[in-house]
Amino acid sequence: MQWHYRCATCDTRYEIVPGRYLCDPCARGQQPDRPLEGILEVNWEVDPQGTAVPLPVEAEWFPAIPVGNTPLWAPERLRREFAAPGLWLKDDTCNPSGSFKDRASYLVAALALKHGVKEIVLASTGNAASSMAAVGAAAGLPVKVFLPAAAPVAKRIQVLQYGAELVSVDGTYDQAFDLSLEYSKKTGSLSRNTAYNPLTIEGKKTVAFEIDHDLLQAEAGACDHVFVPTGDGVILAGVYRGFENLLKLGRIARMPVVWACQAEGSSAIARALQDPFSASDPFGPPRPSKTVADSIAVDVPRNGSHALAKLKRYGGQAVVVSDSEILAAQRKLSAGAGLFAEPSSSAAFAGWLKVRDRLSSEENCVLLITGSGLKDIKAAATGLGLET
Ligand SMILES: *Cc1c(COP(=O)(O)O)cnc(C)c1O
């Protein structure tokens, strides 16, 4: 099995090495303030054998920290209340740093260890930073993060607690993104910026393998719908990548419907899908994001073009929810199922609540619960009508 990067736009191949991020000719067409061009996907030449998730770094390089294999479970009370026997929660709050981001950090760390990388650097709205800091600590890899000063305090404390270096950016995530890229270009440190580093998409595909496996174990049949809280569109692309792998390996017969669940105040991918700015520029100029769901608040969705192409190719959907719908969904998921999720993840539940009438109640709907509610107590307190 020979692994390589392949440009999703022009098919050019590249070696999988730490300094390779985008496809050179395609990245040259990059417009300012638009999603990244020249996103690379990981590909293999000869189909892997066996049941393990095929990944481009050998198992021996992964650090000693238990990422992934999170529970997929049936919220019985919610199933009864909404007459939805096919409702499932994929609880990625159980990852070591409390978020789905650990899946990507884990693979990036494995590549870094394999190649003797000296430092990993990234920008983050909070969870990617706390995640890379945690996985970096397990791996013994120095981590430097550029974090907007407004990031929730729990995420900042996690970064420091895990021993990473924190650069507080007096600005938005988008500004932190650009600053961290400047730094990695200058120093040669490995960038874990989401979408930009192709392994951030690849690392997240493991969730699709787990969903497929666990539904089979439960004799529940195939996955019909996946609800994905979406900001930059990297989790969305990772979910697609995993199911694409499963299709290629002949383990599933069809692609599930993937739903991009976005907040009203940060809905660039939904707009590009449902109401494009123009045919040649579906995203148009960025709109400043404003939502209680910080993890899905982005002005420019970095993986927007790539995610949009996947949604179009496979008949994916988008659903947009308001902050009050998100906070109501957060309370409902906590009190109705016992799962306290952060606002971004609650947007997946809010999205499902919004469209469930259009779906057959027999279909398997998997909600990706991507981050723990304890990461942003202030938002949850607002939802409860408390002052903090
Ligand atoms: C990052 C994040 C998301 C959104 O992922 P994107 O790849 O930016 O679309 C959703 N939920 C949580 C908890 C996150 O940390």
PDB file of N, CA and C and ligand atoms in Angstrom, residues 99-101 125 127-128 155 194 204 228-236 295-296 298 342 344-345 370-372, ligand 1:
ATOM      1  N   SER A  99     -12.635  17.010  22.893  1.00  0.00           N
ATOM      2  CA  SER A  99     -13.223  17.359  21.598  1.00  0.00           C
ATOM      3  C   SER A  99     -12.745  16.447  20.472  1.00  0.00           C
ATOM      4  N   PHE A 100     -13.532  16.487  19.416  1.00  0.00           N
ATOM      5  CA  PHE A 100     -13.298  15.744  18.176  1.00  0.00           C
ATOM      6  C   PHE A 100     -11.928  16.046  17.561  1.00  0.00           C
ATOM      7  N   LYS A 101     -11.402  17.262  17.839  1.00  0.00           N
ATOM      8  CA  LYS A 101     -10.151  17.714  17.246  1.00  0.00           C
ATOM      9  C   LYS A 101      -8.988  16.765  17.538  1.00  0.00           C
ATOM     10  N   THR A 125      -9.713  28.306  17.174  1.00  0.00           N
ATOM     11  CA  THR A 125     -10.735  29.024  17.939  1.00  0.00           C
ATOM     12  C   THR A 125     -10.716  28.538  19.394  1.00  0.00           C
ATOM     13  N   ASN A 127     -10.495  24.732  20.507  1.00  0.00           N
ATOM     14  CA  ASN A 127     -10.405  23.278  20.668  1.00  0.00           C
ATOM     15  C   ASN A 127      -9.218  22.649  19.949  1.00  0.00           C
ATOM     16  N   ALA A 128      -8.876  23.145  18.765  1.00  0.00           N
ATOM     17  CA  ALA A 128      -7.713  22.572  18.068  1.00  0.00           C
ATOM     18  C   ALA A 128      -6.462  22.819  18.905  1.00  0.00           C
ATOM     19  N   LYS A 155     -10.686  26.661  27.431  1.00  0.00           N
ATOM     20  CA  LYS A 155      -9.823  26.195  26.335  1.00  0.00           C
ATOM     21  C   LYS A 155      -8.417  26.791  26.470  1.00  0.00           C
ATOM     22  N   THR A 194      -6.010  23.927  10.535  1.00  0.00           N
ATOM     23  CA  THR A 194      -7.070  23.070  10.020  1.00  0.00           C
ATOM     24  C   THR A 194      -7.270  23.324   8.528  1.00  0.00           C
ATOM     25  N   LYS A 204      -9.553  12.943  10.760  1.00  0.00           N
ATOM     26  CA  LYS A 204     -10.945  12.967  11.220  1.00  0.00           C
ATOM     27  C   LYS A 204     -11.802  11.892  10.579  1.00  0.00           C
ATOM     28  N   VAL A 228     -23.365  17.180  11.145  1.00  0.00           N
ATOM     29  CA  VAL A 228     -22.008  17.631  11.457  1.00  0.00           C
ATOM     30  C   VAL A 228     -22.007  19.130  11.770  1.00  0.00           C
ATOM     31  N   PRO A 229     -21.635  19.516  12.997  1.00  0.00           N
ATOM     32  CA  PRO A 229     -21.481  20.945  13.268  1.00  0.00           C
ATOM     33  C   PRO A 229     -20.344  21.484  12.405  1.00  0.00           C
ATOM     34  N   THR A 230     -20.586  22.561  11.687  1.00  0.00           N
ATOM     35  CA  THR A 230     -19.650  22.957  10.630  1.00  0.00           C
ATOM     36  C   THR A 230     -19.243  24.426  10.716  1.00  0.00           C
ATOM     37  N   GLY A 231     -17.927  24.632  10.748  1.00  0.00           N
ATOM     38  CA  GLY A 231     -17.355  25.974  10.676  1.00  0.00           C
ATOM     39  C   GLY A 231     -16.463  26.061   9.454  1.00  0.00           C
ATOM     40  N   ASP A 232     -15.223  25.565   9.579  1.00  0.00           N
ATOM     41  CA  ASP A 232     -14.292  25.531   8.453  1.00  0.00           C
ATOM     42  C   ASP A 232     -14.608  24.415   7.458  1.00  0.00           C
ATOM     43  N   GLY A 233     -15.378  23.428   7.882  1.00  0.00           N
ATOM     44  CA  GLY A 233     -15.733  22.340   6.973  1.00  0.00           C
ATOM     45  C   GLY A 233     -14.715  21.217   6.918  1.00  0.00           C
ATOM     46  N   VAL A 234     -13.869  21.127   7.939  1.00  0.00           N
ATOM     47  CA  VAL A 234     -12.859  20.066   7.943  1.00  0.00           C
ATOM     48  C   VAL A 234     -13.426  18.770   8.536  1.00  0.00           C
ATOM     49  N   ILE A 235     -14.218  18.894   9.599  1.00  0.00           N
ATOM     50  CA  ILE A 235     -14.873  17.686  10.118  1.00  0.00           C
ATOM     51  C   ILE A 235     -15.764  17.104   9.021  1.00  0.00           C
ATOM     52  N   LEU A 236     -16.513  17.971   8.363  1.00  0.00           N
ATOM     53  CA  LEU A 236     -17.390  17.537   7.280  1.00  0.00           C
ATOM     54  C   LEU A 236     -16.598  16.771   6.210  1.00  0.00           C
ATOM     55  N   SER A 295     -16.844  27.479  18.387  1.00  0.00           N
ATOM     56  CA  SER A 295     -16.060  26.498  17.611  1.00  0.00           C
ATOM     57  C   SER A 295     -16.465  26.435  16.144  1.00  0.00           C
ATOM     58  N   ILE A 296     -17.625  26.971  15.820  1.00  0.00           N
ATOM     59  CA  ILE A 296     -18.037  26.974  14.412  1.00  0.00           C
ATOM     60  C   ILE A 296     -18.182  28.408  13.906  1.00  0.00           C
ATOM     61  N   VAL A 298     -16.511  31.178  12.036  1.00  0.00           N
ATOM     62  CA  VAL A 298     -15.396  31.522  11.144  1.00  0.00           C
ATOM     63  C   VAL A 298     -15.898  32.550  10.139  1.00  0.00           C
ATOM     64  N   GLU A 342     -20.977  21.251  24.046  1.00  0.00           N
ATOM     65  CA  GLU A 342     -20.774  22.686  23.833  1.00  0.00           C
ATOM     66  C   GLU A 342     -21.712  23.178  22.721  1.00  0.00           C
ATOM     67  N   SER A 344     -21.430  24.428  19.724  1.00  0.00           N
ATOM     68  CA  SER A 344     -21.230  23.953  18.345  1.00  0.00           C
ATOM     69  C   SER A 344     -21.897  22.596  18.150  1.00  0.00           C
ATOM     70  N   SER A 345     -21.622  21.685  19.053  1.00  0.00           N
ATOM     71  CA  SER A 345     -22.163  20.330  18.936  1.00  0.00           C
ATOM     72  C   SER A 345     -23.678  20.343  19.075  1.00  0.00           C
ATOM     73  N   THR A 370     -19.339  16.934  19.191  1.00  0.00           N
ATOM     74  CA  THR A 370     -17.910  17.144  18.964  1.00  0.00           C
ATOM     75  C   THR A 370     -17.138  17.729  20.146  1.00  0.00           C
ATOM     76  N   GLY A 371     -17.834  18.352  21.105  1.00  0.00           N
ATOM     77  CA  GLY A 371     -17.088  18.983  22.193  1.00  0.00           C
ATOM     78  C   GLY A 371     -17.893  19.037  23.484  1.00  0.00           C
ATOM     79  N   SER A 372     -17.187  18.983  24.606  1.00  0.00           N
ATOM     80  CA  SER A 372     -17.833  18.958  25.917  1.00  0.00           C
ATOM     81  C   SER A 372     -18.390  20.328  26.308  1.00  0.00           C
TER      82      SER A 372
HETATM   83  C1  LIG B   1     -13.724  22.695  15.283  1.00  0.00           C
HETATM   84  C2  LIG B   1     -15.004  22.245  15.828  1.00  0.00           C
HETATM   85  C3  LIG B   1     -16.147  22.115  15.011  1.00  0.00           C
HETATM   86  C4  LIG B   1     -16.174  22.517  13.568  1.00  0.00           C
HETATM   87  O1  LIG B   1     -15.257  21.876  12.737  1.00  0.00           O
HETATM   88  P1  LIG B   1     -14.852  22.514  11.344  1.00  0.00           P
HETATM   89  O2  LIG B   1     -13.867  21.590  10.776  1.00  0.00           O
HETATM   90  O3  LIG B   1     -14.295  23.876  11.645  1.00  0.00           O
HETATM   91  O4  LIG B   1     -16.090  22.629  10.512  1.00  0.00           O
HETATM   92  C5  LIG B   1     -17.301  21.636  15.589  1.00  0.00           C
HETATM   93  N1  LIG B   1     -17.353  21.330  16.899  1.00  0.00           N
HETATM   94  C6  LIG B   1     -16.286  21.441  17.707  1.00  0.00           C
HETATM   95  C7  LIG B   1     -16.418  21.103  19.139  1.00  0.00           C
HETATM   96  C8  LIG B   1     -15.085  21.904  17.200  1.00  0.00           C
HETATM   97  O5  LIG B   1     -14.050  22.048  18.033  1.00  0.00           O
END
